[in-house]
Tab-separated table of C-alpha atoms in Angstrom:
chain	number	residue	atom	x	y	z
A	2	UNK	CA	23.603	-21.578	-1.905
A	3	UNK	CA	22.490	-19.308	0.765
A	4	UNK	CA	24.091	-16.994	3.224
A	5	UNK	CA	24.132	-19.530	5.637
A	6	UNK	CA	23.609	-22.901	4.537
A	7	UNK	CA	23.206	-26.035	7.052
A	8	UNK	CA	25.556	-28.369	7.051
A	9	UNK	CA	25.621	-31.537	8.299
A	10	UNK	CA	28.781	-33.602	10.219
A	11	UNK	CA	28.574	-36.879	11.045
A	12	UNK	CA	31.068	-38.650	12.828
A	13	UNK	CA	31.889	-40.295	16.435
A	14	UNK	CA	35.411	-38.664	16.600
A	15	UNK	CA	35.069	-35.688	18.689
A	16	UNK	CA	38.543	-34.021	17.320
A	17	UNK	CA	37.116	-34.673	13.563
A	18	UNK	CA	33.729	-32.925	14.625
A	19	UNK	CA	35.400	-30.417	16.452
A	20	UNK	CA	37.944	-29.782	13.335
A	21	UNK	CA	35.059	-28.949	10.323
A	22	UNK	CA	33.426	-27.167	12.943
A	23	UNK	CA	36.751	-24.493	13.157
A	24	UNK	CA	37.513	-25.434	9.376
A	25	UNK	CA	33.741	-24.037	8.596
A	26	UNK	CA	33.707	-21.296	11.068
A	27	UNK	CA	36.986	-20.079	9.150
A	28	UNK	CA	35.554	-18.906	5.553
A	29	UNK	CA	35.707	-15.496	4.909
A	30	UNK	CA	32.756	-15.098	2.522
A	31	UNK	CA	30.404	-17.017	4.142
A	32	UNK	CA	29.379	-18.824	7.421
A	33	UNK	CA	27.148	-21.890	8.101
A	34	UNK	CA	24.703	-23.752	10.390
A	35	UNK	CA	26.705	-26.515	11.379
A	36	UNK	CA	24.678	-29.654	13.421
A	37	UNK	CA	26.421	-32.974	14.361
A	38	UNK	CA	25.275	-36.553	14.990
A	39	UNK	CA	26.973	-39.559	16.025
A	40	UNK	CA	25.790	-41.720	13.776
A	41	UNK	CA	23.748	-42.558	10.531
A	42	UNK	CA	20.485	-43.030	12.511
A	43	UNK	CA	20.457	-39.805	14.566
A	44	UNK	CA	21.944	-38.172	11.149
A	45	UNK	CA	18.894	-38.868	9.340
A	46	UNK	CA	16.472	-37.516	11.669
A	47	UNK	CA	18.494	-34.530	11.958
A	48	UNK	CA	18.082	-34.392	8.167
A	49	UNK	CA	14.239	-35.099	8.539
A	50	UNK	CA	13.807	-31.892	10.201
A	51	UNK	CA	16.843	-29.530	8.874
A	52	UNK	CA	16.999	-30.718	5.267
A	53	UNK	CA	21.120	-29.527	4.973
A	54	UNK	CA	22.532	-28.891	2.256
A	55	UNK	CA	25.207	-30.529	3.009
A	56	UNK	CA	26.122	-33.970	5.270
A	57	UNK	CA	29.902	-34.685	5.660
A	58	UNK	CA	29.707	-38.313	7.156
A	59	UNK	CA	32.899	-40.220	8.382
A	60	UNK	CA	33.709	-43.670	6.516
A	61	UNK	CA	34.815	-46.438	8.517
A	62	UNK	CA	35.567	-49.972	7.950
A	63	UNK	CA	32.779	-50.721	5.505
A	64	UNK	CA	31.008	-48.845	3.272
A	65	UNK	CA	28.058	-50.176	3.573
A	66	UNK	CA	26.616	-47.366	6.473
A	67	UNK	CA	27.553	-44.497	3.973
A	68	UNK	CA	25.568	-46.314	1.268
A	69	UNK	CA	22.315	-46.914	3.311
A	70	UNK	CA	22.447	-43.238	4.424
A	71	UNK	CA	22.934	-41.629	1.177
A	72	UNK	CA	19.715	-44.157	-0.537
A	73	UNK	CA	17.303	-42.554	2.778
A	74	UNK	CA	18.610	-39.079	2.303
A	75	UNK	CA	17.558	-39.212	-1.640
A	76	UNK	CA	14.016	-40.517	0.107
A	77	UNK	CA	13.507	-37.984	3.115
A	78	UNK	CA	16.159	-34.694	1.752
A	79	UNK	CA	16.901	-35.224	-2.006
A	80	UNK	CA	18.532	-31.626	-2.238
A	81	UNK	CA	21.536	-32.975	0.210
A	82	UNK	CA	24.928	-33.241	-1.131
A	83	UNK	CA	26.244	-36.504	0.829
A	84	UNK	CA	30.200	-36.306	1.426
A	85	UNK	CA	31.922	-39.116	2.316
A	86	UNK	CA	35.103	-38.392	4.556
A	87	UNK	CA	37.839	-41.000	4.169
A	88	UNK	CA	40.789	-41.591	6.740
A	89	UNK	CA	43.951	-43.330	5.197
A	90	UNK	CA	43.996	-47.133	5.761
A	91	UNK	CA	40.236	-46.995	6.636
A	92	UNK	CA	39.442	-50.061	4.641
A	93	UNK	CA	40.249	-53.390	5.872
A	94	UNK	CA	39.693	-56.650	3.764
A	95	UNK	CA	40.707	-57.002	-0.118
A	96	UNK	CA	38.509	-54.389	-1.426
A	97	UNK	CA	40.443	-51.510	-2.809
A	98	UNK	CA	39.841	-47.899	-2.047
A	99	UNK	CA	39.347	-47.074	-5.526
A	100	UNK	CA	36.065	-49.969	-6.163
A	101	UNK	CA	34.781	-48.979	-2.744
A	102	UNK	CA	34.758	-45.354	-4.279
A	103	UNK	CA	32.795	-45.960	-6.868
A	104	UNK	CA	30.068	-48.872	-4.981
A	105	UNK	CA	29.642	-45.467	-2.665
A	106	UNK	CA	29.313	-43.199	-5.592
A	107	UNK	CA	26.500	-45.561	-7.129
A	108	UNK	CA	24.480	-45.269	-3.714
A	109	UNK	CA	24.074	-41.463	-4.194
A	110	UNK	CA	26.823	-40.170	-2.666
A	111	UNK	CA	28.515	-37.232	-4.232
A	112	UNK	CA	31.843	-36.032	-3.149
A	113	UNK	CA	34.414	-36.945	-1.232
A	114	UNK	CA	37.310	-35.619	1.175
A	115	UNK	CA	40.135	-37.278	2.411
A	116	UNK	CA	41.120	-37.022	6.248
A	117	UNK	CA	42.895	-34.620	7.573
A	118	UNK	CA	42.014	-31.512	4.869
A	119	UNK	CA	42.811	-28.114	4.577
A	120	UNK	CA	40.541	-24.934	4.439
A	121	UNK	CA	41.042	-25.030	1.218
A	122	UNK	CA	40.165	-28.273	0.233
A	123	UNK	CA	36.941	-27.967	2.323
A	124	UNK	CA	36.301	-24.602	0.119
A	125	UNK	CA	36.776	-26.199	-2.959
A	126	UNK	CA	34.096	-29.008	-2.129
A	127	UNK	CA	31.693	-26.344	-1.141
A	128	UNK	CA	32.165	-24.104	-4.340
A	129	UNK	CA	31.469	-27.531	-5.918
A	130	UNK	CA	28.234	-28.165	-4.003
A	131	UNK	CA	27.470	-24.320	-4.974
A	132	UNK	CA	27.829	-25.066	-8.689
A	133	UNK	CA	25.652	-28.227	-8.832
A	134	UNK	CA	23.252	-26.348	-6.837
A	135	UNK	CA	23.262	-23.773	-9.360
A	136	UNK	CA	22.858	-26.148	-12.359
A	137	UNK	CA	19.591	-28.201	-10.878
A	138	UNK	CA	18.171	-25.587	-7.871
A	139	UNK	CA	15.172	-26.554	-5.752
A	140	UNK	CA	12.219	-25.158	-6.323
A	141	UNK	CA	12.019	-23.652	-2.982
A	142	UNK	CA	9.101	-21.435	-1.595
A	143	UNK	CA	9.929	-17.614	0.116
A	144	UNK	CA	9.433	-17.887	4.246
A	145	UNK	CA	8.403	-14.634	4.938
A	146	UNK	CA	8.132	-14.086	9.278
A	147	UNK	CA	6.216	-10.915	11.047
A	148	UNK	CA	8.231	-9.876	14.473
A	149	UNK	CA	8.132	-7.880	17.167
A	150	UNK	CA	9.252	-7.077	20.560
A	151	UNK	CA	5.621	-6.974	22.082
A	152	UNK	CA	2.590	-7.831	21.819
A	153	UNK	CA	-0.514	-5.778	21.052
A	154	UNK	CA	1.085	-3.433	17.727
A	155	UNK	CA	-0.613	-5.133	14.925
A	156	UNK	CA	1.723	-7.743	13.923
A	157	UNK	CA	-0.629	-10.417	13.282
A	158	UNK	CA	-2.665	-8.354	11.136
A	159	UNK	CA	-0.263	-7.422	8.517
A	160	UNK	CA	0.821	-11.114	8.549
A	161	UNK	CA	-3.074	-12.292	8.017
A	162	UNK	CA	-3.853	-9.629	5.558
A	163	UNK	CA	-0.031	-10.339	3.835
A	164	UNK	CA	-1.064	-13.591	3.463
A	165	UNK	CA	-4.305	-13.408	2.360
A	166	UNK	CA	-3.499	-10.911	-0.281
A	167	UNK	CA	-0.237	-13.474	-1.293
A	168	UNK	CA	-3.133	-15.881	-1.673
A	169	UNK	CA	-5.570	-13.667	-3.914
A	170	UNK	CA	-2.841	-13.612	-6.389
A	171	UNK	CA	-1.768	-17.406	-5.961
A	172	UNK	CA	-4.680	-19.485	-4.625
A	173	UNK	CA	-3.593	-22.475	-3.409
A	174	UNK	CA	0.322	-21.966	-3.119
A	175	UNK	CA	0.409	-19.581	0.674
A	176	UNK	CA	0.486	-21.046	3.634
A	177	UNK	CA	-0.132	-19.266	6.890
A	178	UNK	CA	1.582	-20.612	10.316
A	179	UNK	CA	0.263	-18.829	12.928
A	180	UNK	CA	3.102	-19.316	15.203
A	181	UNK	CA	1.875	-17.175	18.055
A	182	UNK	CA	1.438	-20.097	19.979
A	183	UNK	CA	0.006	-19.247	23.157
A	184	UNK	CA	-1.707	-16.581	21.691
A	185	UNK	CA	-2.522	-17.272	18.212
A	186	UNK	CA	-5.258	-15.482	16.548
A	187	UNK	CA	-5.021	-16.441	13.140
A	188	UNK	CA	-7.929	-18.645	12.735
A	189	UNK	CA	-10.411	-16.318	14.695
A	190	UNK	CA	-9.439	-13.406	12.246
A	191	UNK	CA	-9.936	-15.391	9.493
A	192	UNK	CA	-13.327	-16.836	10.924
A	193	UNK	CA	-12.177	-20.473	10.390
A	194	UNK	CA	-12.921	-23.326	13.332
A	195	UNK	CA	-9.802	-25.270	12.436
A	196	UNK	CA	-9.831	-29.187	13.217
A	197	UNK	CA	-6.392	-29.798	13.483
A	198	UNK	CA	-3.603	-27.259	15.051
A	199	UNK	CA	0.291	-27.299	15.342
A	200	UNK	CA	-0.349	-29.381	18.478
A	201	UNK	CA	-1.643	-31.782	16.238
A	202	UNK	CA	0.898	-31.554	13.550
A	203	UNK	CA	3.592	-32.194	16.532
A	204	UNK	CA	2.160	-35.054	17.618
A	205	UNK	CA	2.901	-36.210	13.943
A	206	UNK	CA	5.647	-35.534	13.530
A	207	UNK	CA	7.604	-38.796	12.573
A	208	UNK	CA	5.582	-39.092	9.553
A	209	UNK	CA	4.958	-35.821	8.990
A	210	UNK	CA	5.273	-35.457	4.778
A	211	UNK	CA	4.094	-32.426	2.403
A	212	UNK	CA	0.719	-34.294	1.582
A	213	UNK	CA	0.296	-35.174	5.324
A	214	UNK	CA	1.236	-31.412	5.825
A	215	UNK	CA	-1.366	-29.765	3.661
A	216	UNK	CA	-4.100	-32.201	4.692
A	217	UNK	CA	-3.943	-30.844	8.432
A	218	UNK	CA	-3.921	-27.420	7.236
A	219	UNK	CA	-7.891	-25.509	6.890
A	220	UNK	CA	-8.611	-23.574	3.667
A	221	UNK	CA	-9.932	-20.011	3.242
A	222	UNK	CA	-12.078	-18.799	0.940
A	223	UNK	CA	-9.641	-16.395	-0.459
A	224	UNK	CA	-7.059	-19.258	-1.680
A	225	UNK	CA	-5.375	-19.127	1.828
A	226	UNK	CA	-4.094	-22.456	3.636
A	227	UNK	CA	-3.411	-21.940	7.771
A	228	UNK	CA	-2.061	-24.048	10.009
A	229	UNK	CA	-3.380	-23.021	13.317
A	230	UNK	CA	-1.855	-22.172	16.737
A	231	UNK	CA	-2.259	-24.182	19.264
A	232	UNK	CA	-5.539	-24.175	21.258
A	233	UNK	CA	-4.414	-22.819	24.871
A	234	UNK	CA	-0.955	-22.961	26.622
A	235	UNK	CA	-0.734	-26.674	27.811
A	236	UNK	CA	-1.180	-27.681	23.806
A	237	UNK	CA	1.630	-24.777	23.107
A	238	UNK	CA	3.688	-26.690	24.850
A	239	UNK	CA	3.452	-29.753	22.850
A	240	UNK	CA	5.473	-27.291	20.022
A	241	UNK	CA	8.640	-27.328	20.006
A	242	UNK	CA	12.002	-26.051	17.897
A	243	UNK	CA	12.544	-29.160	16.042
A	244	UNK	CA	8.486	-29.058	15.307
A	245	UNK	CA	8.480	-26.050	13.660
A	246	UNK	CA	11.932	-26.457	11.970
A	247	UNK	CA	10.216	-29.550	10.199
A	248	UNK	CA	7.223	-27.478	9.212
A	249	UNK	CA	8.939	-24.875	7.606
A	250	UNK	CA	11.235	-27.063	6.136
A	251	UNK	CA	8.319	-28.998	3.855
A	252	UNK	CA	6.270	-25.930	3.536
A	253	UNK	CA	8.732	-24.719	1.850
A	254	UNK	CA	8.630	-27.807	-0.679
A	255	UNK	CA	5.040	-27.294	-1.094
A	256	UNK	CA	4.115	-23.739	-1.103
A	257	UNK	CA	5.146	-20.414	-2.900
A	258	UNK	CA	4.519	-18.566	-0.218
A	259	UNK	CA	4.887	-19.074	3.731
A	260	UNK	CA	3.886	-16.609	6.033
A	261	UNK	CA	4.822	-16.864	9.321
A	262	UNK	CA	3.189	-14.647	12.563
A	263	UNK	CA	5.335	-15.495	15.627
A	264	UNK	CA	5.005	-14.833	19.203
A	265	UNK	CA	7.078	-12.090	20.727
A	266	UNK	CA	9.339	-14.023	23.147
A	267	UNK	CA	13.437	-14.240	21.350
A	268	UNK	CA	13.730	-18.582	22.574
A	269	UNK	CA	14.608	-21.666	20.594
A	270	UNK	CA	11.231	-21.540	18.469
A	271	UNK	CA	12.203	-17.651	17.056
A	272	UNK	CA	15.452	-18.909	16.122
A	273	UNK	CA	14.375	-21.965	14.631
A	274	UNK	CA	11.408	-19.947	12.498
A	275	UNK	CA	14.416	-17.166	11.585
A	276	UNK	CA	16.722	-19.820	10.982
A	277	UNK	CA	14.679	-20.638	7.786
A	278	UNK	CA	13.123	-17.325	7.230
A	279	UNK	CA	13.951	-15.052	3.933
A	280	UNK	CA	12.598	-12.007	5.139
A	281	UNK	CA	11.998	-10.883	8.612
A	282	UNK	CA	9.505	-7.822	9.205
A	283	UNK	CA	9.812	-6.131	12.285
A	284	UNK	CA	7.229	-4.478	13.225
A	285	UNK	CA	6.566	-1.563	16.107
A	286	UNK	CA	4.971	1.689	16.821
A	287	UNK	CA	5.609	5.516	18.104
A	288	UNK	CA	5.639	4.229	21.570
A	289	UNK	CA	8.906	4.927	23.273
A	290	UNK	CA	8.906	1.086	25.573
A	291	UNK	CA	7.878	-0.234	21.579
A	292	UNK	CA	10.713	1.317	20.589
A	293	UNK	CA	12.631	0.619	23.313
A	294	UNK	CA	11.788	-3.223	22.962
A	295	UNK	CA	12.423	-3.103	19.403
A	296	UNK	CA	16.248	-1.305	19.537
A	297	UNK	CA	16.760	-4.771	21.639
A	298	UNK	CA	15.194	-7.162	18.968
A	299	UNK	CA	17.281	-5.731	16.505
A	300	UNK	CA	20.414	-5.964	18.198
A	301	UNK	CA	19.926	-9.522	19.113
A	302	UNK	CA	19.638	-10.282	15.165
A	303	UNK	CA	22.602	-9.146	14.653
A	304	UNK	CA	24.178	-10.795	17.152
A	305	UNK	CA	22.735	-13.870	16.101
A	306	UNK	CA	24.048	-12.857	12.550
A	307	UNK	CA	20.362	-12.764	10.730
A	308	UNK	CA	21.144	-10.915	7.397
A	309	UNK	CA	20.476	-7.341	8.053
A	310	UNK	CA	19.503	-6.882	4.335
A	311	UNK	CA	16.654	-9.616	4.946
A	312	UNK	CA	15.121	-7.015	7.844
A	313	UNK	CA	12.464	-4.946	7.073
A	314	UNK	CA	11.500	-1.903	9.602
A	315	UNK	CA	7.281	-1.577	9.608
A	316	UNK	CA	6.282	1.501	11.621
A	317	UNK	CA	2.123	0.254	12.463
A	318	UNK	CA	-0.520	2.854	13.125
A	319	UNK	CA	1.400	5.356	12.524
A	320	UNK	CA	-0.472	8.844	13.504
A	321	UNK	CA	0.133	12.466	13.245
A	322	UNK	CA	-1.116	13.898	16.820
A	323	UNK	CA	0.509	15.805	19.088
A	324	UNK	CA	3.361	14.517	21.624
A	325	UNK	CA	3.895	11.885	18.661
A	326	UNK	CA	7.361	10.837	17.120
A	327	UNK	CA	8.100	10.915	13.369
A	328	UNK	CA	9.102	8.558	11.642
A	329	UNK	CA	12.989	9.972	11.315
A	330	UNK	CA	13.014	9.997	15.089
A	331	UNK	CA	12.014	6.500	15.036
A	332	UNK	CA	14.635	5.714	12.642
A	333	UNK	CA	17.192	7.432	14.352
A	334	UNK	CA	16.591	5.429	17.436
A	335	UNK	CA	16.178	2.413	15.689
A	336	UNK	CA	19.310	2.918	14.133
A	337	UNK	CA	18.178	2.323	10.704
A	338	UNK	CA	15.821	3.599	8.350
A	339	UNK	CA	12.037	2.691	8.135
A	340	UNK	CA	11.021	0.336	5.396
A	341	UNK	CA	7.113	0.858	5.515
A	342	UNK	CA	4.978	3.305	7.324
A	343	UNK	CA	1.009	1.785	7.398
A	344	UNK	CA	-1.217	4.580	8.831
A	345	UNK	CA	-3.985	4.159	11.537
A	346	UNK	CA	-7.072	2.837	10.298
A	347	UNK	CA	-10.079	2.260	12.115
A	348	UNK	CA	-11.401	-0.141	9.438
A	349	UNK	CA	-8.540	-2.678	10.118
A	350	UNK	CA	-10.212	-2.908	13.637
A	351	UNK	CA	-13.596	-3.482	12.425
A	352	UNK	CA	-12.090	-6.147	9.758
A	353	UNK	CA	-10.438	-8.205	12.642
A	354	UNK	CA	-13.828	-7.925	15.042
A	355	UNK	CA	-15.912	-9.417	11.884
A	356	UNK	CA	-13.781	-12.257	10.663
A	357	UNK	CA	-12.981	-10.239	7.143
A	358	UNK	CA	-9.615	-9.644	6.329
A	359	UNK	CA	-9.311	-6.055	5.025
A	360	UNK	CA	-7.023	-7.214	2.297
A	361	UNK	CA	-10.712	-8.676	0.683
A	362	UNK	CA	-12.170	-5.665	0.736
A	363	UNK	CA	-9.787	-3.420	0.620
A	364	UNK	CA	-9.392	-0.893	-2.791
A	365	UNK	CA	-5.921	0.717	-2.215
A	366	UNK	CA	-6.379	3.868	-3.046
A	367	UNK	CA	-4.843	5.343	-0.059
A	368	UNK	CA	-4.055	5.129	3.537
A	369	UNK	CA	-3.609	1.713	5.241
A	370	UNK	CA	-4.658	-0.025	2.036
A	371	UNK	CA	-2.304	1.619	0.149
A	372	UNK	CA	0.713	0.852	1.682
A	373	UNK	CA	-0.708	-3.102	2.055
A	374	UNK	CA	-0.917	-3.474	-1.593
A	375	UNK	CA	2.567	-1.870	-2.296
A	376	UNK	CA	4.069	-4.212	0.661
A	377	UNK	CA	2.305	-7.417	-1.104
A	378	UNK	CA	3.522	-6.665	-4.256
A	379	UNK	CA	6.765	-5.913	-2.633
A	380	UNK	CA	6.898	-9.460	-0.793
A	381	UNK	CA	6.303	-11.177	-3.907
A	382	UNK	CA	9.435	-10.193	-5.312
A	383	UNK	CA	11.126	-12.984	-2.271
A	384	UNK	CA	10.177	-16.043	-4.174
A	385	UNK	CA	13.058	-17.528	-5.627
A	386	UNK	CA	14.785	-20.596	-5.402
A	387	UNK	CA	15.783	-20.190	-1.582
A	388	UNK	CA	17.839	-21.372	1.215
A	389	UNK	CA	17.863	-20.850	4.631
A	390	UNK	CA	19.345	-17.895	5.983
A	391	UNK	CA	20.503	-19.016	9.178
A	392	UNK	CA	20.759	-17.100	12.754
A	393	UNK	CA	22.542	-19.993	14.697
A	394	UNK	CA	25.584	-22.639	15.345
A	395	UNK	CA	23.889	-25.429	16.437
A	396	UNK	CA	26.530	-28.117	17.700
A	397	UNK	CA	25.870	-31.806	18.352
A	398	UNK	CA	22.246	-31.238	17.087
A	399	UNK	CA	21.337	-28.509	19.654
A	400	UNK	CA	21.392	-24.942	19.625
A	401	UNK	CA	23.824	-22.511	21.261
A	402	UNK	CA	21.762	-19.746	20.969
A	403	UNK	CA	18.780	-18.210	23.388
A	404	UNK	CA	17.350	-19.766	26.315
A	405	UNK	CA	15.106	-22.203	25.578
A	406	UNK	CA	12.579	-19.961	28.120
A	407	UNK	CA	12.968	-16.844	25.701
A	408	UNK	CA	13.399	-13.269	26.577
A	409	UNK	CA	10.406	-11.642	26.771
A	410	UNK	CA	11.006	-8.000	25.084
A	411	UNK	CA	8.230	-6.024	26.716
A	412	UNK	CA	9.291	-6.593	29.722
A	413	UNK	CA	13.011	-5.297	29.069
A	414	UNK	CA	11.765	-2.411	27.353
A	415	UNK	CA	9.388	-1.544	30.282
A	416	UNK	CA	12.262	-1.773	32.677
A	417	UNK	CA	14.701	0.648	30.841
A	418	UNK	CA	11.933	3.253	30.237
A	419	UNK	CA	11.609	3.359	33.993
């Protein structure tokens, strides 16, 4: 299981929702993304899009609800451990707890708790979810995500050329989401004229599936499947968290490899993309508002609790002219070390104006191509059988996190360098 799984409570008793939200905030060794419906309908939707782990539903009267949910939840999230949660003298009628058990346990359910329950009960069911997990793990792709406080220091480049070099090596199994919405430039970079865009993708969303999935994303010639931003603003807009939650989620079914470029506004979309991301790169520059921006981002992740061993530091364009900062300065106002240092390079310019990603023709000898084919290899290395990560505790199904209207980095960092 994964730092943070998701886990899933469904229930109409506020005061039982409200308890295994403390009882799961309470672990020592690990914390979780907790979301909560009302019922079995709004539960499987939820599951549609978040794929949990784990679903703690209540048991009523009959058993029947628990049963349907746990047969659709083998159909739409097969990896979820259902839990039923039984209150004392919940049945009514001559069935006996002990046959109702086991008609539940033939429906797919897996586990079951019995209301109220202590931390430690709750701990032992989760160390039991972990084992199973461990015997039969998904085959889960790495979500790898390019960030940054600004726009305009390369960020999308090392995610296209990351991904087409990912795809050189495994044609077929990357998948690019250029989630730069409003200003994606994935596709233009790449040369394609995609047909179909996240907008498009959104407005599929209810039967959105892995084949469905792969069919709306364009092929490059270098192995490289993209699912493109969205055309101008008003389509952006059509995009939301639970969209791109739902992408992620199957792309991650369906492809080794998924490389995501974001846009640099910290709202419900970054969280969402984090929230299922293995690896974050940050990436900024010897600029001191860059920097600036950048000492924000990373604070922000950690007080969203993203994984600070899942953070990369990429210092872009790095040059050695005068009035310049090294790249210990940089660290030291960062905080924290730098991970990768890609030098200026005039050809990566020329590659994005022509529609050829440098990664194709690069040789990686030296400079900037260098350092790309020791970071490729190096993001290789994140497949695995993975889980989400997790930045957030989402409660009743929405997040408690940023703004949904973001906070738009450059702008703070502008501000405090004045």
């Amino acid at each position: 299981m994964s730092t943070k799984p998701q886990v899933l409570t469904v229930t109409r008793d506020p005061k039982l929702r409200d308890e295994l939200q403390d009882l799961l905030s309470s672990f020592e060794d690990r914390s979780f993304v907790v979301v909560s419906a009302q019922d079995n309908r709004q539960a499987v939707e939820v599951a549609r899009t978040r794929q949990p782990e784990i679903a703690l539903v209540e048991m009523r009267e009959s058993s029947l609800p628990i049963q349907t949910f746990a047969r659709e939840m083998a159909a739409i999230s097969p990896s979820t451990t259902v839990v039923g949660v039984i209150r004392d003298g919940a049945f009514s009628g001559n069935a006996s707890e002990s046959q109702i058990v086991i008609d539940v346990l033939r429906s797919g359910v897996k586990d079951f708790l019995h209301y109220p329950f202590s931390l430690g009960e709750l701990n032992e069911l989760v160390r039991r979810v972990e084992q199973n997990a461990q015997k039969t793990p998904a085959k889960l792709g790495a979500v790898v995500a390019f960030v940054s406080n600004k726009g305009g220091v390369g960020k999308s480049t090392l995610a296209i050329n990351t991904a087409v070099g990912l795809a050189q090596q495994f044609p077929g199994r990357v998948l690019l989401v250029d989630a730069s919405l409003q200003l994606g430039v994935a596709a233009s970079m790449l040369d394609l004229r995609p047909a179909t865009t996240l907008t498009e993708v959104a407005k599929e969303q209810s039967r959105l599936d892995t084949t469905l999935m792969q069919e709306m994303a364009i092929a490059h010639s270098s192995g490289l499947h993209l699912l493109a931003a969205p055309r101008d603003a008003v389509e952006a807009a059509k995009v939301d968290e639970e969209v791109m939650t739902r992408v992620l989620s199957l792309a991650r079914r369906s492809y080794d490899y998924v490389v995501v470029d974001t846009f640099p506004v910290f709202d419900a979309i970054s969280l969402a993309i984090l929230d299922l991301t293995s690896k974050a790169f940050v990436v900024t520059e010897n600029v001191i508002p860059t920097l600036l921006g950048t000492a924000k981002l990373i604070e922000l992740l950690d007080k969203f609790s993203y994984p600070a061993d899942q953070t990369e530091i990429i210092l872009n364009r790095q040059q050695r002219v005068s009035g310049s900062l090294r790249p210990h300065d940089i660290a030291a106002r960062l905080g924290r070390p730098i991970d990768w240092i890609f030098p200026y390079d005039r050809n990566v310019i020329g590659a994005a104006n022509t529609g050829i990603p440098i990664a194709t023709t690069m040789r990686g000898y030296f400079g900037f191509g260098r350092e790309l084919k020791r970071f490729i290899s190096d993001v290789t290395n994140t497949r695995g059988d993975l889980r989400a990560n997790g930045v957030s505790h989402p409660v009743n199904g929405k997040e408690n996190t940023a703004p949904r209207n973001g906070l738009n980095f450059a702008n703070a960092a502008v501000e405090e360098s004045r």
